[in-house]
Amino acid sequence: MKKVFLSFVFTLLSIVGFAQTGWVVDPMHSSVNFNIKHMGISFVQGRFDKFSGKISTEGANLDNASFNFTVEVNSINTGVEMRDKHLKSKDFFDGEMYPEMTFFSSSVTKDKNGYILKGKLKIKEVVKDISVPVTFGGITKNQKGKEVMGIQSKFTINRLDYDIKYDPTGAGVAKDVDVNVYFELVKQ
């Protein structure tokens, strides 16, 4: 009986040791921002005001973690209503037909500067493999005593790769878009 009990305890500890911890994006302390060159001389900055995401981890870091994020296209905000309306149109994101952009991870590996996150980014009907650097800010407790995690990523995508073909020469609206993501996630 003692062997059966000890076997049960060791099995339970093994399962708990590999249990996934869920983290959910706190939109009040997170942002999805972009920056794109305009007319070759200046930049337009913007953000998406509605997004969600989850990370599953096996411990207090991003080793073997899985990521899943969604951005609502029609929440685009550049501070200029007319431009935002144009960006939601068929010329750019076609928010009526494609209301969300999504990212699902396939792997995460540690490197000398942090982590490299690989996965699939879907914009409109186009799904592309991307690899982005992720900085792990750490884990702490917030003012309510809940554990929170901080991560950030800065990367560049070519909008033409995702069927955003307005001004394909890139003379007025650049081809490359710099994306800056800052997430604070709450442990579930």
PDB file of C-alpha atoms in Angstrom:
ATOM      1  CA  MET A   1       0.000   0.000   0.000  1.00  0.00           C
ATOM      2  CA  LYS A   2       2.883   2.330   0.847  1.00  0.00           C
ATOM      3  CA  LYS A   3       4.441   1.778  -2.618  1.00  0.00           C
ATOM      4  CA  VAL A   4       1.138   2.526  -4.330  1.00  0.00           C
ATOM      5  CA  PHE A   5       0.747   5.753  -2.306  1.00  0.00           C
ATOM      6  CA  LEU A   6       4.327   6.881  -3.039  1.00  0.00           C
ATOM      7  CA  SER A   7       3.853   6.080  -6.724  1.00  0.00           C
ATOM      8  CA  PHE A   8       0.677   8.199  -6.755  1.00  0.00           C
ATOM      9  CA  VAL A   9       2.468  11.115  -5.028  1.00  0.00           C
ATOM     10  CA  PHE A  10       5.395  11.021  -7.493  1.00  0.00           C
ATOM     11  CA  THR A  11       3.010  10.857 -10.462  1.00  0.00           C
ATOM     12  CA  LEU A  12       1.019  13.809  -9.132  1.00  0.00           C
ATOM     13  CA  LEU A  13       4.188  15.851  -8.558  1.00  0.00           C
ATOM     14  CA  SER A  14       5.348  15.073 -12.102  1.00  0.00           C
ATOM     15  CA  ILE A  15       2.052  16.269 -13.546  1.00  0.00           C
ATOM     16  CA  VAL A  16       2.060  19.428 -11.426  1.00  0.00           C
ATOM     17  CA  GLY A  17       5.693  20.104 -12.377  1.00  0.00           C
ATOM     18  CA  PHE A  18       4.762  20.166 -16.064  1.00  0.00           C
ATOM     19  CA  ALA A  19       1.393  21.855 -15.649  1.00  0.00           C
ATOM     20  CA  GLN A  20       0.699  24.800 -17.889  1.00  0.00           C
ATOM     21  CA  THR A  21       0.140  28.217 -16.375  1.00  0.00           C
ATOM     22  CA  GLY A  22      -2.212  30.494 -18.267  1.00  0.00           C
ATOM     23  CA  TRP A  23      -1.653  34.230 -18.672  1.00  0.00           C
ATOM     24  CA  VAL A  24      -4.159  36.649 -20.227  1.00  0.00           C
ATOM     25  CA  VAL A  25      -3.352  40.070 -21.721  1.00  0.00           C
ATOM     26  CA  ASP A  26      -4.409  42.995 -19.510  1.00  0.00           C
ATOM     27  CA  PRO A  27      -5.564  45.590 -22.080  1.00  0.00           C
ATOM     28  CA  MET A  28      -5.294  48.413 -19.515  1.00  0.00           C
ATOM     29  CA  HIS A  29      -1.524  47.891 -19.309  1.00  0.00           C
ATOM     30  CA  SER A  30      -0.757  46.777 -22.861  1.00  0.00           C
ATOM     31  CA  SER A  31      -0.551  48.241 -26.354  1.00  0.00           C
ATOM     32  CA  VAL A  32      -0.173  47.256 -30.011  1.00  0.00           C
ATOM     33  CA  ASN A  33       1.482  50.100 -31.929  1.00  0.00           C
ATOM     34  CA  PHE A  34       2.805  50.692 -35.427  1.00  0.00           C
ATOM     35  CA  ASN A  35       4.893  53.216 -37.288  1.00  0.00           C
ATOM     36  CA  ILE A  36       5.084  53.627 -41.082  1.00  0.00           C
ATOM     37  CA  LYS A  37       6.980  56.050 -43.275  1.00  0.00           C
ATOM     38  CA  HIS A  38       4.864  58.566 -45.210  1.00  0.00           C
ATOM     39  CA  MET A  39       5.987  60.248 -48.439  1.00  0.00           C
ATOM     40  CA  GLY A  40       9.534  59.140 -47.683  1.00  0.00           C
ATOM     41  CA  ILE A  41      10.047  62.060 -45.288  1.00  0.00           C
ATOM     42  CA  SER A  42       7.891  61.588 -42.204  1.00  0.00           C
ATOM     43  CA  PHE A  43       6.131  58.894 -40.175  1.00  0.00           C
ATOM     44  CA  VAL A  44       2.571  58.049 -39.245  1.00  0.00           C
ATOM     45  CA  GLN A  45       2.117  56.404 -35.895  1.00  0.00           C
ATOM     46  CA  GLY A  46      -0.907  54.475 -34.778  1.00  0.00           C
ATOM     47  CA  ARG A  47      -2.230  51.728 -32.599  1.00  0.00           C
ATOM     48  CA  PHE A  48      -4.963  49.154 -32.318  1.00  0.00           C
ATOM     49  CA  ASP A  49      -7.219  49.800 -29.344  1.00  0.00           C
ATOM     50  CA  LYS A  50      -8.805  46.331 -29.099  1.00  0.00           C
ATOM     51  CA  PHE A  51      -6.789  43.144 -28.815  1.00  0.00           C
ATOM     52  CA  SER A  52      -6.580  40.006 -26.707  1.00  0.00           C
ATOM     53  CA  GLY A  53      -4.100  37.278 -26.076  1.00  0.00           C
ATOM     54  CA  LYS A  54      -3.014  34.328 -24.015  1.00  0.00           C
ATOM     55  CA  ILE A  55       0.281  32.733 -23.149  1.00  0.00           C
ATOM     56  CA  SER A  56       0.719  29.290 -21.617  1.00  0.00           C
ATOM     57  CA  THR A  57       3.964  28.658 -19.763  1.00  0.00           C
ATOM     58  CA  GLU A  58       5.501  25.744 -17.906  1.00  0.00           C
ATOM     59  CA  GLY A  59       7.294  27.909 -15.365  1.00  0.00           C
ATOM     60  CA  ALA A  60       8.418  31.405 -14.474  1.00  0.00           C
ATOM     61  CA  ASN A  61       9.860  32.159 -17.934  1.00  0.00           C
ATOM     62  CA  LEU A  62       8.967  31.759 -21.608  1.00  0.00           C
ATOM     63  CA  ASP A  63      10.760  28.444 -22.191  1.00  0.00           C
ATOM     64  CA  ASN A  64       8.359  26.114 -24.069  1.00  0.00           C
ATOM     65  CA  ALA A  65       5.572  28.715 -23.901  1.00  0.00           C
ATOM     66  CA  SER A  66       2.754  28.990 -26.422  1.00  0.00           C
ATOM     67  CA  PHE A  67       1.316  32.310 -27.623  1.00  0.00           C
ATOM     68  CA  ASN A  68      -2.044  33.226 -29.152  1.00  0.00           C
ATOM     69  CA  PHE A  69      -2.968  36.858 -29.950  1.00  0.00           C
ATOM     70  CA  THR A  70      -5.826  38.561 -31.798  1.00  0.00           C
ATOM     71  CA  VAL A  71      -6.083  42.200 -32.913  1.00  0.00           C
ATOM     72  CA  GLU A  72      -9.365  43.793 -33.977  1.00  0.00           C
ATOM     73  CA  VAL A  73      -8.642  45.576 -37.277  1.00  0.00           C
ATOM     74  CA  ASN A  74     -11.474  48.103 -36.916  1.00  0.00           C
ATOM     75  CA  SER A  75      -9.958  49.394 -33.680  1.00  0.00           C
ATOM     76  CA  ILE A  76      -7.146  51.059 -35.663  1.00  0.00           C
ATOM     77  CA  ASN A  77      -6.409  54.545 -34.340  1.00  0.00           C
ATOM     78  CA  THR A  78      -3.993  57.028 -35.922  1.00  0.00           C
ATOM     79  CA  GLY A  79      -5.674  60.059 -34.388  1.00  0.00           C
ATOM     80  CA  VAL A  80      -7.144  61.104 -37.757  1.00  0.00           C
ATOM     81  CA  GLU A  81     -10.672  59.803 -38.351  1.00  0.00           C
ATOM     82  CA  MET A  82     -10.551  60.135 -42.141  1.00  0.00           C
ATOM     83  CA  ARG A  83      -7.260  58.204 -42.351  1.00  0.00           C
ATOM     84  CA  ASP A  84      -8.572  55.523 -39.959  1.00  0.00           C
ATOM     85  CA  LYS A  85     -11.646  55.066 -42.147  1.00  0.00           C
ATOM     86  CA  HIS A  86      -9.396  54.659 -45.202  1.00  0.00           C
ATOM     87  CA  LEU A  87      -7.211  52.102 -43.390  1.00  0.00           C
ATOM     88  CA  LYS A  88     -10.332  50.050 -42.550  1.00  0.00           C
ATOM     89  CA  SER A  89     -11.396  50.074 -46.228  1.00  0.00           C
ATOM     90  CA  LYS A  90     -10.626  47.568 -48.996  1.00  0.00           C
ATOM     91  CA  ASP A  91      -7.578  49.672 -49.939  1.00  0.00           C
ATOM     92  CA  PHE A  92      -5.856  48.477 -46.774  1.00  0.00           C
ATOM     93  CA  PHE A  93      -7.212  46.058 -44.129  1.00  0.00           C
ATOM     94  CA  ASP A  94     -10.794  45.564 -45.411  1.00  0.00           C
ATOM     95  CA  GLY A  95     -12.035  45.413 -41.820  1.00  0.00           C
ATOM     96  CA  GLU A  96     -15.562  44.457 -42.846  1.00  0.00           C
ATOM     97  CA  MET A  97     -14.378  41.287 -44.598  1.00  0.00           C
ATOM     98  CA  TYR A  98     -11.364  40.570 -42.333  1.00  0.00           C
ATOM     99  CA  PRO A  99     -12.136  41.913 -38.843  1.00  0.00           C
ATOM    100  CA  GLU A 100      -9.171  40.254 -37.094  1.00  0.00           C
ATOM    101  CA  MET A 101      -5.451  39.713 -37.390  1.00  0.00           C
ATOM    102  CA  THR A 102      -4.124  36.687 -35.511  1.00  0.00           C
ATOM    103  CA  PHE A 103      -0.835  35.215 -34.369  1.00  0.00           C
ATOM    104  CA  PHE A 104      -0.250  31.643 -33.167  1.00  0.00           C
ATOM    105  CA  SER A 105       3.171  30.510 -32.011  1.00  0.00           C
ATOM    106  CA  SER A 106       4.939  27.391 -33.211  1.00  0.00           C
ATOM    107  CA  SER A 107       8.066  27.662 -31.043  1.00  0.00           C
ATOM    108  CA  VAL A 108       9.964  29.889 -28.670  1.00  0.00           C
ATOM    109  CA  THR A 109      13.702  29.619 -28.079  1.00  0.00           C
ATOM    110  CA  LYS A 110      16.031  31.474 -25.781  1.00  0.00           C
ATOM    111  CA  ASP A 111      18.925  33.451 -27.232  1.00  0.00           C
ATOM    112  CA  LYS A 112      21.524  35.863 -25.832  1.00  0.00           C
ATOM    113  CA  ASN A 113      19.145  38.857 -26.049  1.00  0.00           C
ATOM    114  CA  GLY A 114      15.948  37.221 -24.796  1.00  0.00           C
ATOM    115  CA  TYR A 115      13.712  34.940 -26.822  1.00  0.00           C
ATOM    116  CA  ILE A 116      12.918  34.294 -30.479  1.00  0.00           C
ATOM    117  CA  LEU A 117       9.247  33.638 -31.085  1.00  0.00           C
ATOM    118  CA  LYS A 118       8.252  31.824 -34.265  1.00  0.00           C
ATOM    119  CA  GLY A 119       4.715  31.449 -35.467  1.00  0.00           C
ATOM    120  CA  LYS A 120       2.070  32.268 -38.032  1.00  0.00           C
ATOM    121  CA  LEU A 121       0.764  35.790 -38.560  1.00  0.00           C
ATOM    122  CA  LYS A 122      -2.536  36.042 -40.407  1.00  0.00           C
ATOM    123  CA  ILE A 123      -3.638  39.335 -41.956  1.00  0.00           C
ATOM    124  CA  LYS A 124      -6.611  39.173 -44.302  1.00  0.00           C
ATOM    125  CA  GLU A 125      -6.400  35.742 -45.966  1.00  0.00           C
ATOM    126  CA  VAL A 126      -2.602  35.625 -45.926  1.00  0.00           C
ATOM    127  CA  VAL A 127      -0.789  33.465 -43.375  1.00  0.00           C
ATOM    128  CA  LYS A 128       2.988  33.844 -43.144  1.00  0.00           C
ATOM    129  CA  ASP A 129       5.643  32.376 -40.891  1.00  0.00           C
ATOM    130  CA  ILE A 130       7.375  35.080 -38.898  1.00  0.00           C
ATOM    131  CA  SER A 131      10.166  35.160 -36.355  1.00  0.00           C
ATOM    132  CA  VAL A 132      10.259  37.994 -33.836  1.00  0.00           C
ATOM    133  CA  PRO A 133      12.429  38.870 -30.840  1.00  0.00           C
ATOM    134  CA  VAL A 134      10.692  38.924 -27.457  1.00  0.00           C
ATOM    135  CA  THR A 135      12.000  40.615 -24.344  1.00  0.00           C
ATOM    136  CA  PHE A 136      10.814  38.973 -21.133  1.00  0.00           C
ATOM    137  CA  GLY A 137      10.305  41.663 -18.491  1.00  0.00           C
ATOM    138  CA  GLY A 138       9.758  39.199 -15.666  1.00  0.00           C
ATOM    139  CA  ILE A 139       7.007  38.334 -13.228  1.00  0.00           C
ATOM    140  CA  THR A 140       5.846  40.287 -10.196  1.00  0.00           C
ATOM    141  CA  LYS A 141       2.666  40.948  -8.230  1.00  0.00           C
ATOM    142  CA  ASN A 142       0.370  43.856  -9.042  1.00  0.00           C
ATOM    143  CA  GLN A 143      -1.444  46.141  -6.592  1.00  0.00           C
ATOM    144  CA  LYS A 144      -4.188  43.507  -6.192  1.00  0.00           C
ATOM    145  CA  GLY A 145      -1.685  40.779  -5.305  1.00  0.00           C
ATOM    146  CA  LYS A 146      -2.078  38.933  -8.626  1.00  0.00           C
ATOM    147  CA  GLU A 147       0.953  37.690 -10.509  1.00  0.00           C
ATOM    148  CA  VAL A 148       1.643  39.598 -13.715  1.00  0.00           C
ATOM    149  CA  MET A 149       4.142  39.041 -16.526  1.00  0.00           C
ATOM    150  CA  GLY A 150       5.626  41.622 -18.883  1.00  0.00           C
ATOM    151  CA  ILE A 151       6.823  41.037 -22.455  1.00  0.00           C
ATOM    152  CA  GLN A 152       7.570  43.241 -25.425  1.00  0.00           C
ATOM    153  CA  SER A 153       8.475  42.784 -29.059  1.00  0.00           C
ATOM    154  CA  LYS A 154       9.613  45.079 -31.844  1.00  0.00           C
ATOM    155  CA  PHE A 155       9.662  43.830 -35.417  1.00  0.00           C
ATOM    156  CA  THR A 156       9.030  44.858 -39.030  1.00  0.00           C
ATOM    157  CA  ILE A 157       6.683  43.367 -41.612  1.00  0.00           C
ATOM    158  CA  ASN A 158       6.199  44.146 -45.284  1.00  0.00           C
ATOM    159  CA  ARG A 159       2.524  45.079 -45.729  1.00  0.00           C
ATOM    160  CA  LEU A 160       2.583  43.961 -49.382  1.00  0.00           C
ATOM    161  CA  ASP A 161       3.255  40.396 -48.194  1.00  0.00           C
ATOM    162  CA  TYR A 162      -0.183  40.481 -46.526  1.00  0.00           C
ATOM    163  CA  ASP A 163      -2.170  41.722 -49.519  1.00  0.00           C
ATOM    164  CA  ILE A 164      -2.249  45.340 -48.337  1.00  0.00           C
ATOM    165  CA  LYS A 165      -1.484  46.625 -51.822  1.00  0.00           C
ATOM    166  CA  TYR A 166      -2.468  50.312 -51.715  1.00  0.00           C
ATOM    167  CA  ASP A 167       0.419  52.312 -53.239  1.00  0.00           C
ATOM    168  CA  PRO A 168       2.475  49.232 -54.177  1.00  0.00           C
ATOM    169  CA  THR A 169       5.477  51.401 -55.084  1.00  0.00           C
ATOM    170  CA  GLY A 170       5.818  52.485 -51.468  1.00  0.00           C
ATOM    171  CA  ALA A 171       6.379  56.101 -52.544  1.00  0.00           C
ATOM    172  CA  GLY A 172       3.519  57.543 -50.486  1.00  0.00           C
ATOM    173  CA  VAL A 173       2.963  54.771 -47.951  1.00  0.00           C
ATOM    174  CA  ALA A 174       6.057  52.697 -47.196  1.00  0.00           C
ATOM    175  CA  LYS A 175       6.093  48.952 -47.662  1.00  0.00           C
ATOM    176  CA  ASP A 176       7.663  48.213 -44.272  1.00  0.00           C
ATOM    177  CA  VAL A 177       5.671  48.668 -41.074  1.00  0.00           C
ATOM    178  CA  ASP A 178       7.407  48.775 -37.697  1.00  0.00           C
ATOM    179  CA  VAL A 179       5.333  47.026 -35.025  1.00  0.00           C
ATOM    180  CA  ASN A 180       5.830  47.532 -31.286  1.00  0.00           C
ATOM    181  CA  VAL A 181       3.916  45.296 -28.895  1.00  0.00           C
ATOM    182  CA  TYR A 182       3.913  45.775 -25.117  1.00  0.00           C
ATOM    183  CA  PHE A 183       1.938  43.256 -23.072  1.00  0.00           C
ATOM    184  CA  GLU A 184       1.282  42.879 -19.392  1.00  0.00           C
ATOM    185  CA  LEU A 185      -0.424  39.559 -18.722  1.00  0.00           C
ATOM    186  CA  VAL A 186      -2.282  38.412 -15.617  1.00  0.00           C
ATOM    187  CA  LYS A 187      -1.872  34.867 -14.290  1.00  0.00           C
ATOM    188  CA  GLN A 188      -5.097  32.845 -14.463  1.00  0.00           C
TER     189      GLN A 188
END
